[in-house]
Amino acid sequence: MVEEKNEFFHESVLPTEIINNLKIDHGGHYLDATLGAGGHSNLILSHNINAKITAIDRDLNAINFAKKRLDKYKNRISYWQGNFADYQPFNQLFDGIIADLGVSSPQLDHGDRGFSFRLEGQLDMRMDTNQSLTAAEIVNHWREKDLADLIYLYGEERLSRRIARNIVEKRPFYSTTALADAIASCVPGKYRHGRIHPATRTFQALRIRVNQELESLEKFIEVAPNWLKPSGKIAIISFHSLEDRIVKHQFKGHSQLNIVTKKPIIPTKEEQRLNPRSRSAKLRVACRGE
């Protein structure tokens, strides 16, 4: 299917695998817990005329765009803005649940959101712009030790102490590119010219903390199985080891869930070629017991 190219374009990851694992052929009511640009909701709604969607996103811009994109399905989709961990289904049970974690391509591609170090913008990183904590608050006001611990734990960055020290020495920072340049300037040349930009892990850590992503994910997996019908599936796509570890262990330890994917499903080489941002994606699926 050819997607409309626009300012909120986002290529859905693992589309065939999602359709096959959620058994969309049977229709039903599905929860898209991370609506984004509406790609997975569009797949489900277009695949079966009897399918319905409840869609959640923290980003009002995403919801407003998706409403336009999915207007032809407006009688089969409803929307809720907020953190998926705080959602209350009010006695509604779903045939399947999907969550596509992390930051979306549109958020990365708009510098004013502050998610990307490749585009100049404010140090924001809030998925929900109504919340108060921003990346600028952390970068410019946290103690060096706390900043280093954050970068190490949430960014898995082995040079966290060096990076935190340099940030504290050179702050305040007001833009994404200035922060990225400061990080690149303090790491060894071999590290600076490696496979990924030296600011990648630090930006990941800041984004996770600003949006409390890991805490929200843990709470979501704890409560979401209660929203499934018997034999309903929950499918979660993660993009880094911290997320995947939580999904793996909480699926395994949840009393209501049976593991469907003993190993995570990853994109085919062809999908990775066509959509480079899919390369780190891992899909895990579990099923609620009878």
C-alpha atoms as an extended CHARMM CRD file, in Angstrom:
* protein
*
       290  EXT
         1         1  MET       CA              0.0000000000        0.0000000000        0.0000000000  PROA      1               0.0000000000
         2         2  VAL       CA              1.3260000000        3.4440000000       -0.8890000000  PROA      2               0.0000000000
         3         3  GLU       CA              1.2690000000        5.7980000000        2.0690000000  PROA      3               0.0000000000
         4         4  GLU       CA              0.4760000000        9.4760000000        1.7100000000  PROA      4               0.0000000000
         5         5  LYS       CA              3.6550000000       11.5130000000        2.0710000000  PROA      5               0.0000000000
         6         6  ASN       CA              3.1380000000       14.3030000000        4.5680000000  PROA      6               0.0000000000
         7         7  GLU       CA              4.6360000000       16.0010000000        7.5730000000  PROA      7               0.0000000000
         8         8  PHE       CA              3.5210000000       13.2010000000        9.8980000000  PROA      8               0.0000000000
         9         9  PHE       CA              4.5310000000       10.2710000000        7.6850000000  PROA      9               0.0000000000
        10        10  HSD       CA              5.6040000000        7.1680000000        9.5490000000  PROA      10              0.0000000000
        11        11  GLU       CA              6.3260000000        3.7210000000        8.1180000000  PROA      11              0.0000000000
        12        12  SER       CA              4.6930000000        1.0510000000       10.2650000000  PROA      12              0.0000000000
        13        13  VAL       CA              7.0790000000       -1.6360000000       11.4900000000  PROA      13              0.0000000000
        14        14  LEU       CA              6.4090000000       -5.3850000000       11.0930000000  PROA      14              0.0000000000
        15        15  PRO       CA              2.9710000000       -4.8860000000        9.4880000000  PROA      15              0.0000000000
        16        16  THR       CA              2.4980000000       -8.4420000000        8.1860000000  PROA      16              0.0000000000
        17        17  GLU       CA              3.6580000000       -9.9510000000       11.4490000000  PROA      17              0.0000000000
        18        18  ILE       CA              1.2020000000       -7.8210000000       13.4340000000  PROA      18              0.0000000000
        19        19  ILE       CA             -1.7440000000       -8.7920000000       11.2180000000  PROA      19              0.0000000000
        20        20  ASN       CA             -0.8550000000      -12.4880000000       11.3520000000  PROA      20              0.0000000000
        21        21  ASN       CA             -0.2830000000      -12.6390000000       15.1100000000  PROA      21              0.0000000000
        22        22  LEU       CA             -3.3630000000      -10.6680000000       16.1350000000  PROA      22              0.0000000000
        23        23  LYS       CA             -5.6180000000      -12.7970000000       13.8760000000  PROA      23              0.0000000000
        24        24  ILE       CA             -7.3220000000       -9.7750000000       12.3310000000  PROA      24              0.0000000000
        25        25  ASP       CA             -9.1700000000      -12.0460000000        9.8730000000  PROA      25              0.0000000000
        26        26  HSD       CA            -11.6970000000      -12.6940000000       12.6230000000  PROA      26              0.0000000000
        27        27  GLY       CA            -12.5440000000       -9.0020000000       13.0230000000  PROA      27              0.0000000000
        28        28  GLY       CA            -13.0610000000       -7.8190000000       16.5820000000  PROA      28              0.0000000000
        29        29  HSD       CA            -12.1770000000       -4.8200000000       18.7280000000  PROA      29              0.0000000000
        30        30  TYR       CA             -8.4940000000       -3.9080000000       19.0910000000  PROA      30              0.0000000000
        31        31  LEU       CA             -6.5740000000       -1.4680000000       21.2620000000  PROA      31              0.0000000000
        32        32  ASP       CA             -3.8000000000        0.4800000000       19.5410000000  PROA      32              0.0000000000
        33        33  ALA       CA             -2.0070000000        1.7240000000       22.6450000000  PROA      33              0.0000000000
        34        34  THR       CA              0.5190000000        3.8340000000       20.6880000000  PROA      34              0.0000000000
        35        35  LEU       CA             -1.3880000000        5.3680000000       17.7890000000  PROA      35              0.0000000000
        36        36  GLY       CA              1.4110000000        7.5240000000       16.3500000000  PROA      36              0.0000000000
        37        37  ALA       CA              0.5940000000        8.3540000000       12.7440000000  PROA      37              0.0000000000
        38        38  GLY       CA             -2.0650000000        5.6530000000       12.6960000000  PROA      38              0.0000000000
        39        39  GLY       CA             -0.1470000000        3.1260000000       10.6310000000  PROA      39              0.0000000000
        40        40  HSD       CA             -1.0180000000        0.0020000000       12.5660000000  PROA      40              0.0000000000
        41        41  SER       CA             -4.6110000000        1.1440000000       13.0980000000  PROA      41              0.0000000000
        42        42  ASN       CA             -4.8880000000        1.7170000000        9.3620000000  PROA      42              0.0000000000
        43        43  LEU       CA             -3.5760000000       -1.7930000000        8.7030000000  PROA      43              0.0000000000
        44        44  ILE       CA             -6.1210000000       -3.3700000000       11.0270000000  PROA      44              0.0000000000
        45        45  LEU       CA             -9.1020000000       -1.3340000000        9.8400000000  PROA      45              0.0000000000
        46        46  SER       CA             -8.2990000000       -1.8210000000        6.1560000000  PROA      46              0.0000000000
        47        47  HSD       CA             -7.6650000000       -5.5520000000        6.6070000000  PROA      47              0.0000000000
        48        48  ASN       CA            -11.1140000000       -6.3710000000        7.9660000000  PROA      48              0.0000000000
        49        49  ILE       CA            -14.3260000000       -4.3770000000        7.6020000000  PROA      49              0.0000000000
        50        50  ASN       CA            -15.5700000000       -5.8070000000       10.9050000000  PROA      50              0.0000000000
        51        51  ALA       CA            -12.5690000000       -4.6400000000       12.9230000000  PROA      51              0.0000000000
        52        52  LYS       CA            -12.8680000000       -1.7530000000       15.3860000000  PROA      52              0.0000000000
        53        53  ILE       CA            -10.1110000000        0.2410000000       17.0950000000  PROA      53              0.0000000000
        54        54  THR       CA             -9.6890000000        2.1740000000       20.3060000000  PROA      54              0.0000000000
        55        55  ALA       CA             -6.5670000000        4.3100000000       19.8180000000  PROA      55              0.0000000000
        56        56  ILE       CA             -4.3490000000        5.9190000000       22.4570000000  PROA      56              0.0000000000
        57        57  ASP       CA             -1.5320000000        8.4340000000       22.1810000000  PROA      57              0.0000000000
        58        58  ARG       CA              0.1290000000       10.9400000000       24.4980000000  PROA      58              0.0000000000
        59        59  ASP       CA              0.8120000000       13.2860000000       21.5860000000  PROA      59              0.0000000000
        60        60  LEU       CA             -2.1770000000       15.4330000000       20.5900000000  PROA      60              0.0000000000
        61        61  ASN       CA             -0.5220000000       16.2050000000       17.2440000000  PROA      61              0.0000000000
        62        62  ALA       CA             -0.4890000000       12.4820000000       16.4650000000  PROA      62              0.0000000000
        63        63  ILE       CA             -4.1620000000       12.0860000000       17.3270000000  PROA      63              0.0000000000
        64        64  ASN       CA             -5.1890000000       15.0870000000       15.2470000000  PROA      64              0.0000000000
        65        65  PHE       CA             -3.2750000000       13.7910000000       12.2410000000  PROA      65              0.0000000000
        66        66  ALA       CA             -4.5770000000       10.2440000000       12.6290000000  PROA      66              0.0000000000
        67        67  LYS       CA             -8.1680000000       11.5090000000       12.7520000000  PROA      67              0.0000000000
        68        68  LYS       CA             -7.6720000000       13.0170000000        9.2980000000  PROA      68              0.0000000000
        69        69  ARG       CA             -5.8220000000       10.0180000000        7.9210000000  PROA      69              0.0000000000
        70        70  LEU       CA             -8.3660000000        7.5420000000        9.2390000000  PROA      70              0.0000000000
        71        71  ASP       CA            -11.4520000000        9.6590000000        8.5830000000  PROA      71              0.0000000000
        72        72  LYS       CA            -13.0160000000        7.0320000000        6.3040000000  PROA      72              0.0000000000
        73        73  TYR       CA            -12.9770000000        4.6420000000        9.2710000000  PROA      73              0.0000000000
        74        74  LYS       CA            -14.3450000000        7.1760000000       11.7680000000  PROA      74              0.0000000000
        75        75  ASN       CA            -17.3340000000        4.9750000000       12.6130000000  PROA      75              0.0000000000
        76        76  ARG       CA            -14.9840000000        2.1600000000       13.6430000000  PROA      76              0.0000000000
        77        77  ILE       CA            -12.3680000000        4.0520000000       15.6620000000  PROA      77              0.0000000000
        78        78  SER       CA            -12.3710000000        6.0660000000       18.8920000000  PROA      78              0.0000000000
        79        79  TYR       CA             -9.5190000000        8.0590000000       20.4390000000  PROA      79              0.0000000000
        80        80  TRP       CA             -8.1360000000        8.7000000000       23.9170000000  PROA      80              0.0000000000
        81        81  GLN       CA             -5.2540000000       11.0670000000       24.6860000000  PROA      81              0.0000000000
        82        82  GLY       CA             -2.9610000000       10.1150000000       27.5280000000  PROA      82              0.0000000000
        83        83  ASN       CA             -0.4070000000        7.6480000000       28.8380000000  PROA      83              0.0000000000
        84        84  PHE       CA             -1.3730000000        4.0850000000       27.9160000000  PROA      84              0.0000000000
        85        85  ALA       CA             -0.5510000000        3.0150000000       31.4760000000  PROA      85              0.0000000000
        86        86  ASP       CA             -3.3320000000        5.2920000000       32.7740000000  PROA      86              0.0000000000
        87        87  TYR       CA             -6.0300000000        4.1080000000       30.3820000000  PROA      87              0.0000000000
        88        88  GLN       CA             -9.2670000000        2.7060000000       31.8370000000  PROA      88              0.0000000000
        89        89  PRO       CA            -11.3330000000        0.5540000000       29.4310000000  PROA      89              0.0000000000
        90        90  PHE       CA            -14.5460000000        0.7360000000       31.5090000000  PROA      90              0.0000000000
        91        91  ASN       CA            -15.4430000000       -2.9570000000       31.2080000000  PROA      91              0.0000000000
        92        92  GLN       CA            -14.4970000000       -3.1330000000       27.5230000000  PROA      92              0.0000000000
        93        93  LEU       CA            -12.5240000000       -6.2670000000       26.5930000000  PROA      93              0.0000000000
        94        94  PHE       CA            -10.3670000000       -6.3740000000       23.4750000000  PROA      94              0.0000000000
        95        95  ASP       CA             -9.5950000000       -9.1210000000       20.9850000000  PROA      95              0.0000000000
        96        96  GLY       CA             -6.0380000000       -7.8300000000       20.7120000000  PROA      96              0.0000000000
        97        97  ILE       CA             -3.6930000000       -5.1050000000       21.9250000000  PROA      97              0.0000000000
        98        98  ILE       CA             -0.7220000000       -3.5870000000       20.1300000000  PROA      98              0.0000000000
        99        99  ALA       CA              1.9540000000       -1.2000000000       21.4100000000  PROA      99              0.0000000000
       100       100  ASP       CA              4.7230000000        0.1850000000       19.1700000000  PROA      100             0.0000000000
       101       101  LEU       CA              7.1060000000        1.6980000000       21.7030000000  PROA      101             0.0000000000
       102       102  GLY       CA              9.4880000000        4.6220000000       21.6900000000  PROA      102             0.0000000000
       103       103  VAL       CA              9.5580000000        7.7810000000       19.6320000000  PROA      103             0.0000000000
       104       104  SER       CA              7.8730000000        7.9970000000       16.2360000000  PROA      104             0.0000000000
       105       105  SER       CA              9.4920000000        9.0830000000       12.9890000000  PROA      105             0.0000000000
       106       106  PRO       CA              7.4130000000       12.3120000000       12.8380000000  PROA      106             0.0000000000
       107       107  GLN       CA              8.6080000000       13.2770000000       16.3070000000  PROA      107             0.0000000000
       108       108  LEU       CA             12.2250000000       12.6330000000       15.2990000000  PROA      108             0.0000000000
       109       109  ASP       CA             11.8280000000       14.4920000000       12.0340000000  PROA      109             0.0000000000
       110       110  HSD       CA             10.5010000000       17.7120000000       13.5850000000  PROA      110             0.0000000000
       111       111  GLY       CA             13.2990000000       19.6340000000       15.2260000000  PROA      111             0.0000000000
       112       112  ASP       CA             10.9900000000       21.7510000000       17.3610000000  PROA      112             0.0000000000
       113       113  ARG       CA             10.0330000000       18.6580000000       19.3960000000  PROA      113             0.0000000000
       114       114  GLY       CA             13.6380000000       18.2660000000       20.5570000000  PROA      114             0.0000000000
       115       115  PHE       CA             13.8870000000       14.4950000000       20.1020000000  PROA      115             0.0000000000
       116       116  SER       CA             16.6330000000       14.4990000000       17.4710000000  PROA      116             0.0000000000
       117       117  PHE       CA             20.2310000000       15.6830000000       17.7860000000  PROA      117             0.0000000000
       118       118  ARG       CA             20.4360000000       15.9770000000       13.9980000000  PROA      118             0.0000000000
       119       119  LEU       CA             17.9410000000       18.8640000000       13.8430000000  PROA      119             0.0000000000
       120       120  GLU       CA             18.1930000000       22.0930000000       15.8010000000  PROA      120             0.0000000000
       121       121  GLY       CA             15.4290000000       22.6430000000       18.2810000000  PROA      121             0.0000000000
       122       122  GLN       CA             14.6330000000       23.2640000000       21.9240000000  PROA      122             0.0000000000
       123       123  LEU       CA             15.6260000000       20.6350000000       24.4770000000  PROA      123             0.0000000000
       124       124  ASP       CA             12.0530000000       19.5030000000       24.9820000000  PROA      124             0.0000000000
       125       125  MET       CA             11.4420000000       15.7780000000       24.2930000000  PROA      125             0.0000000000
       126       126  ARG       CA              7.9380000000       15.7180000000       25.8120000000  PROA      126             0.0000000000
       127       127  MET       CA              5.4960000000       13.3730000000       24.1160000000  PROA      127             0.0000000000
       128       128  ASP       CA              2.7110000000       15.0870000000       26.0360000000  PROA      128             0.0000000000
       129       129  THR       CA              3.4430000000       18.8170000000       25.9140000000  PROA      129             0.0000000000
       130       130  ASN       CA              1.1570000000       19.4240000000       28.9050000000  PROA      130             0.0000000000
       131       131  GLN       CA              3.6330000000       17.8500000000       31.3000000000  PROA      131             0.0000000000
       132       132  SER       CA              6.1850000000       20.0810000000       33.0160000000  PROA      132             0.0000000000
       133       133  LEU       CA              9.5160000000       18.1970000000       32.9470000000  PROA      133             0.0000000000
       134       134  THR       CA             11.6450000000       18.8070000000       29.8320000000  PROA      134             0.0000000000
       135       135  ALA       CA             15.0740000000       17.6450000000       28.7390000000  PROA      135             0.0000000000
       136       136  ALA       CA             16.3570000000       21.1950000000       29.3110000000  PROA      136             0.0000000000
       137       137  GLU       CA             15.4500000000       20.9640000000       33.0040000000  PROA      137             0.0000000000
       138       138  ILE       CA             17.4740000000       17.7710000000       33.3890000000  PROA      138             0.0000000000
       139       139  VAL       CA             20.4770000000       18.9090000000       31.3460000000  PROA      139             0.0000000000
       140       140  ASN       CA             20.7630000000       22.3590000000       32.9140000000  PROA      140             0.0000000000
       141       141  HSD       CA             19.8130000000       21.7180000000       36.5420000000  PROA      141             0.0000000000
       142       142  TRP       CA             20.5160000000       18.1400000000       37.6000000000  PROA      142             0.0000000000
       143       143  ARG       CA             23.6070000000       17.3230000000       39.6580000000  PROA      143             0.0000000000
       144       144  GLU       CA             26.5100000000       15.8000000000       37.7350000000  PROA      144             0.0000000000
       145       145  LYS       CA             26.2260000000       12.4390000000       39.5310000000  PROA      145             0.0000000000
       146       146  ASP       CA             22.4880000000       12.1840000000       38.8930000000  PROA      146             0.0000000000
       147       147  LEU       CA             22.9740000000       13.1090000000       35.2560000000  PROA      147             0.0000000000
       148       148  ALA       CA             25.7440000000       10.5210000000       34.8500000000  PROA      148             0.0000000000
       149       149  ASP       CA             23.6280000000        7.8190000000       36.4890000000  PROA      149             0.0000000000
       150       150  LEU       CA             20.7190000000        8.6360000000       34.1920000000  PROA      150             0.0000000000
       151       151  ILE       CA             22.8650000000        8.4480000000       31.0500000000  PROA      151             0.0000000000
       152       152  TYR       CA             24.3750000000        5.1530000000       32.1940000000  PROA      152             0.0000000000
       153       153  LEU       CA             21.1490000000        3.4460000000       33.2700000000  PROA      153             0.0000000000
       154       154  TYR       CA             18.7490000000        4.6310000000       30.5790000000  PROA      154             0.0000000000
       155       155  GLY       CA             21.2390000000        5.1590000000       27.7630000000  PROA      155             0.0000000000
       156       156  GLU       CA             23.5420000000        2.2230000000       28.5560000000  PROA      156             0.0000000000
       157       157  GLU       CA             26.3550000000        4.6790000000       27.8260000000  PROA      157             0.0000000000
       158       158  ARG       CA             29.7660000000        3.5350000000       29.0950000000  PROA      158             0.0000000000
       159       159  LEU       CA             31.1770000000        7.0830000000       28.8600000000  PROA      159             0.0000000000
       160       160  SER       CA             28.3800000000        8.5070000000       31.0100000000  PROA      160             0.0000000000
       161       161  ARG       CA             30.6910000000       10.0550000000       33.6370000000  PROA      161             0.0000000000
       162       162  ARG       CA             32.7740000000       11.8620000000       31.0490000000  PROA      162             0.0000000000
       163       163  ILE       CA             29.7180000000       13.0990000000       29.1690000000  PROA      163             0.0000000000
       164       164  ALA       CA             27.9620000000       14.2970000000       32.3350000000  PROA      164             0.0000000000
       165       165  ARG       CA             31.0660000000       16.1450000000       33.4990000000  PROA      165             0.0000000000
       166       166  ASN       CA             31.3670000000       17.9400000000       30.1580000000  PROA      166             0.0000000000
       167       167  ILE       CA             27.6720000000       18.8530000000       30.1290000000  PROA      167             0.0000000000
       168       168  VAL       CA             27.8860000000       20.3640000000       33.6110000000  PROA      168             0.0000000000
       169       169  GLU       CA             31.0450000000       22.3020000000       32.7320000000  PROA      169             0.0000000000
       170       170  LYS       CA             29.5530000000       23.7950000000       29.5580000000  PROA      170             0.0000000000
       171       171  ARG       CA             25.8980000000       24.3110000000       30.4660000000  PROA      171             0.0000000000
       172       172  PRO       CA             23.4500000000       25.9360000000       30.0880000000  PROA      172             0.0000000000
       173       173  PHE       CA             22.3160000000       24.3880000000       26.8120000000  PROA      173             0.0000000000
       174       174  TYR       CA             19.3360000000       25.6710000000       24.8790000000  PROA      174             0.0000000000
       175       175  SER       CA             19.3610000000       23.5680000000       21.7050000000  PROA      175             0.0000000000
       176       176  THR       CA             19.6070000000       19.9320000000       20.6930000000  PROA      176             0.0000000000
       177       177  THR       CA             22.5130000000       20.5300000000       18.3210000000  PROA      177             0.0000000000
       178       178  ALA       CA             24.5680000000       22.4180000000       20.9100000000  PROA      178             0.0000000000
       179       179  LEU       CA             24.1750000000       19.5580000000       23.3690000000  PROA      179             0.0000000000
       180       180  ALA       CA             25.0430000000       16.9700000000       20.7180000000  PROA      180             0.0000000000
       181       181  ASP       CA             28.1650000000       18.9180000000       19.7330000000  PROA      181             0.0000000000
       182       182  ALA       CA             29.2760000000       19.1330000000       23.3660000000  PROA      182             0.0000000000
       183       183  ILE       CA             28.8800000000       15.3830000000       23.7700000000  PROA      183             0.0000000000
       184       184  ALA       CA             30.7920000000       14.6530000000       20.5650000000  PROA      184             0.0000000000
       185       185  SER       CA             33.6150000000       16.9740000000       21.6000000000  PROA      185             0.0000000000
       186       186  CYS       CA             34.4110000000       15.0690000000       24.8020000000  PROA      186             0.0000000000
       187       187  VAL       CA             34.5990000000       11.4920000000       23.5350000000  PROA      187             0.0000000000
       188       188  PRO       CA             37.5890000000        9.7580000000       21.8690000000  PROA      188             0.0000000000
       189       189  GLY       CA             37.9270000000       10.1130000000       18.0970000000  PROA      189             0.0000000000
       190       190  LYS       CA             37.2610000000        6.4160000000       17.4900000000  PROA      190             0.0000000000
       191       191  TYR       CA             34.0390000000        6.6970000000       19.4730000000  PROA      191             0.0000000000
       192       192  ARG       CA             33.0680000000        9.9290000000       17.7160000000  PROA      192             0.0000000000
       193       193  HSD       CA             33.3180000000        8.3060000000       14.2980000000  PROA      193             0.0000000000
       194       194  GLY       CA             31.6950000000        5.0040000000       15.2410000000  PROA      194             0.0000000000
       195       195  ARG       CA             28.5800000000        3.3030000000       13.9250000000  PROA      195             0.0000000000
       196       196  ILE       CA             26.1970000000        5.6230000000       15.7870000000  PROA      196             0.0000000000
       197       197  HSD       CA             26.4430000000        9.2760000000       16.7520000000  PROA      197             0.0000000000
       198       198  PRO       CA             28.0370000000        9.6870000000       20.2120000000  PROA      198             0.0000000000
       199       199  ALA       CA             24.9600000000       11.6070000000       21.4380000000  PROA      199             0.0000000000
       200       200  THR       CA             22.5350000000        8.7890000000       20.5800000000  PROA      200             0.0000000000
       201       201  ARG       CA             22.5210000000        7.0560000000       23.9560000000  PROA      201             0.0000000000
       202       202  THR       CA             22.4100000000       10.2850000000       25.9600000000  PROA      202             0.0000000000
       203       203  PHE       CA             19.4060000000       11.5370000000       23.9910000000  PROA      203             0.0000000000
       204       204  GLN       CA             17.7110000000        8.1740000000       24.4900000000  PROA      204             0.0000000000
       205       205  ALA       CA             18.2740000000        8.4170000000       28.2460000000  PROA      205             0.0000000000
       206       206  LEU       CA             16.8740000000       11.9470000000       28.4230000000  PROA      206             0.0000000000
       207       207  ARG       CA             13.7990000000       11.0440000000       26.3910000000  PROA      207             0.0000000000
       208       208  ILE       CA             13.0640000000        7.9590000000       28.4870000000  PROA      208             0.0000000000
       209       209  ARG       CA             13.3240000000        9.9330000000       31.7130000000  PROA      209             0.0000000000
       210       210  VAL       CA             11.2920000000       12.9220000000       30.5100000000  PROA      210             0.0000000000
       211       211  ASN       CA              8.4390000000       10.6410000000       29.4760000000  PROA      211             0.0000000000
       212       212  GLN       CA              8.8920000000        7.9980000000       32.1940000000  PROA      212             0.0000000000
       213       213  GLU       CA              8.7510000000        5.4100000000       29.4500000000  PROA      213             0.0000000000
       214       214  LEU       CA             10.0410000000        2.3660000000       31.3200000000  PROA      214             0.0000000000
       215       215  GLU       CA              7.8350000000        2.9040000000       34.3730000000  PROA      215             0.0000000000
       216       216  SER       CA              4.8260000000        3.3810000000       32.0890000000  PROA      216             0.0000000000
       217       217  LEU       CA              5.6680000000        0.2210000000       30.1380000000  PROA      217             0.0000000000
       218       218  GLU       CA              5.9200000000       -1.8640000000       33.3160000000  PROA      218             0.0000000000
       219       219  LYS       CA              2.5640000000       -0.5980000000       34.5570000000  PROA      219             0.0000000000
       220       220  PHE       CA              0.9600000000       -1.0860000000       31.1500000000  PROA      220             0.0000000000
       221       221  ILE       CA              2.0140000000       -4.7390000000       30.8560000000  PROA      221             0.0000000000
       222       222  GLU       CA              0.8540000000       -5.3700000000       34.4030000000  PROA      222             0.0000000000
       223       223  VAL       CA             -2.6920000000       -4.1300000000       33.7510000000  PROA      223             0.0000000000
       224       224  ALA       CA             -3.2560000000       -4.6280000000       29.9880000000  PROA      224             0.0000000000
       225       225  PRO       CA             -3.9200000000       -8.4060000000       30.1230000000  PROA      225             0.0000000000
       226       226  ASN       CA             -6.9990000000       -7.5900000000       32.2110000000  PROA      226             0.0000000000
       227       227  TRP       CA             -8.3490000000       -5.7770000000       29.1470000000  PROA      227             0.0000000000
       228       228  LEU       CA             -8.1110000000       -8.8410000000       26.8810000000  PROA      228             0.0000000000
       229       229  LYS       CA            -10.7810000000      -11.3680000000       26.0880000000  PROA      229             0.0000000000
       230       230  PRO       CA             -9.8090000000      -15.0030000000       26.7610000000  PROA      230             0.0000000000
       231       231  SER       CA             -7.3050000000      -16.0600000000       24.0520000000  PROA      231             0.0000000000
       232       232  GLY       CA             -6.7900000000      -12.3860000000       23.1000000000  PROA      232             0.0000000000
       233       233  LYS       CA             -3.2580000000      -11.4260000000       22.0440000000  PROA      233             0.0000000000
       234       234  ILE       CA             -1.0000000000       -8.6070000000       23.1940000000  PROA      234             0.0000000000
       235       235  ALA       CA              1.7850000000       -7.6490000000       20.7680000000  PROA      235             0.0000000000
       236       236  ILE       CA              4.5530000000       -5.2250000000       21.7320000000  PROA      236             0.0000000000
       237       237  ILE       CA              7.2690000000       -3.8340000000       19.4650000000  PROA      237             0.0000000000
       238       238  SER       CA             10.3720000000       -2.5340000000       21.2590000000  PROA      238             0.0000000000
       239       239  PHE       CA             13.4280000000       -0.7630000000       19.8790000000  PROA      239             0.0000000000
       240       240  HSD       CA             16.1540000000       -1.1170000000       22.5000000000  PROA      240             0.0000000000
       241       241  SER       CA             17.2820000000       -3.6530000000       25.0840000000  PROA      241             0.0000000000
       242       242  LEU       CA             15.7810000000       -1.8630000000       28.0990000000  PROA      242             0.0000000000
       243       243  GLU       CA             12.2810000000       -2.0560000000       26.6330000000  PROA      243             0.0000000000
       244       244  ASP       CA             12.6900000000       -5.5720000000       25.2720000000  PROA      244             0.0000000000
       245       245  ARG       CA             13.9650000000       -6.8550000000       28.6190000000  PROA      245             0.0000000000
       246       246  ILE       CA             10.8890000000       -5.4960000000       30.4000000000  PROA      246             0.0000000000
       247       247  VAL       CA              8.5150000000       -6.9830000000       27.8130000000  PROA      247             0.0000000000
       248       248  LYS       CA             10.2390000000      -10.3750000000       27.9120000000  PROA      248             0.0000000000
       249       249  HSD       CA             10.3010000000      -10.7280000000       31.6900000000  PROA      249             0.0000000000
       250       250  GLN       CA              6.8570000000       -9.2800000000       32.3770000000  PROA      250             0.0000000000
       251       251  PHE       CA              5.2260000000      -11.4500000000       29.7180000000  PROA      251             0.0000000000
       252       252  LYS       CA              6.9560000000      -14.4810000000       31.2410000000  PROA      252             0.0000000000
       253       253  GLY       CA              6.0280000000      -13.5930000000       34.8120000000  PROA      253             0.0000000000
       254       254  HSD       CA              2.4090000000      -12.5350000000       34.2470000000  PROA      254             0.0000000000
       255       255  SER       CA             -0.0810000000      -15.0620000000       35.6370000000  PROA      255             0.0000000000
       256       256  GLN       CA             -2.6470000000      -14.3790000000       32.8990000000  PROA      256             0.0000000000
       257       257  LEU       CA             -0.3310000000      -14.6160000000       29.8900000000  PROA      257             0.0000000000
       258       258  ASN       CA              1.0510000000      -17.4740000000       27.8230000000  PROA      258             0.0000000000
       259       259  ILE       CA              4.0720000000      -16.7400000000       25.6330000000  PROA      259             0.0000000000
       260       260  VAL       CA              3.4470000000      -17.0090000000       21.8850000000  PROA      260             0.0000000000
       261       261  THR       CA              6.8770000000      -15.9080000000       20.6260000000  PROA      261             0.0000000000
       262       262  LYS       CA              9.6480000000      -17.7100000000       22.5130000000  PROA      262             0.0000000000
       263       263  LYS       CA             12.1180000000      -15.5410000000       20.6000000000  PROA      263             0.0000000000
       264       264  PRO       CA             11.3300000000      -12.0350000000       19.3620000000  PROA      264             0.0000000000
       265       265  ILE       CA             10.2430000000      -11.5630000000       15.7630000000  PROA      265             0.0000000000
       266       266  ILE       CA             12.5090000000       -9.1770000000       13.8620000000  PROA      266             0.0000000000
       267       267  PRO       CA             11.9830000000       -7.4400000000       10.5030000000  PROA      267             0.0000000000
       268       268  THR       CA             12.9950000000       -9.2390000000        7.3350000000  PROA      268             0.0000000000
       269       269  LYS       CA             16.0870000000       -8.0500000000        5.5010000000  PROA      269             0.0000000000
       270       270  GLU       CA             13.8180000000       -6.5520000000        2.8600000000  PROA      270             0.0000000000
       271       271  GLU       CA             11.8650000000       -4.5190000000        5.4290000000  PROA      271             0.0000000000
       272       272  GLN       CA             15.1080000000       -3.3310000000        7.0030000000  PROA      272             0.0000000000
       273       273  ARG       CA             16.3180000000       -2.2360000000        3.5780000000  PROA      273             0.0000000000
       274       274  LEU       CA             13.1240000000       -0.3390000000        2.7940000000  PROA      274             0.0000000000
       275       275  ASN       CA             12.7140000000        1.0940000000        6.3010000000  PROA      275             0.0000000000
       276       276  PRO       CA             16.1030000000        1.4940000000        8.0440000000  PROA      276             0.0000000000
       277       277  ARG       CA             14.4500000000        2.5950000000       11.2870000000  PROA      277             0.0000000000
       278       278  SER       CA             12.9670000000       -0.9020000000       11.6170000000  PROA      278             0.0000000000
       279       279  ARG       CA             16.3770000000       -2.5240000000       12.0740000000  PROA      279             0.0000000000
       280       280  SER       CA             16.3140000000       -2.5950000000       15.8620000000  PROA      280             0.0000000000
       281       281  ALA       CA             12.6400000000       -3.5860000000       16.1790000000  PROA      281             0.0000000000
       282       282  LYS       CA             11.6580000000       -6.6900000000       18.1530000000  PROA      282             0.0000000000
       283       283  LEU       CA              8.1240000000       -8.0090000000       18.3860000000  PROA      283             0.0000000000
       284       284  ARG       CA              6.9820000000      -10.1820000000       21.2780000000  PROA      284             0.0000000000
       285       285  VAL       CA              3.4930000000      -11.6420000000       21.5220000000  PROA      285             0.0000000000
       286       286  ALA       CA              1.6000000000      -13.2130000000       24.4070000000  PROA      286             0.0000000000
       287       287  CYS       CA             -1.8960000000      -14.6270000000       24.7600000000  PROA      287             0.0000000000
       288       288  ARG       CA             -4.3550000000      -14.3690000000       27.6170000000  PROA      288             0.0000000000
       289       289  GLY       CA             -5.3550000000      -17.7790000000       28.9540000000  PROA      289             0.0000000000
       290       290  GLU       CA             -8.8430000000      -19.1870000000       28.6440000000  PROA      290             0.0000000000
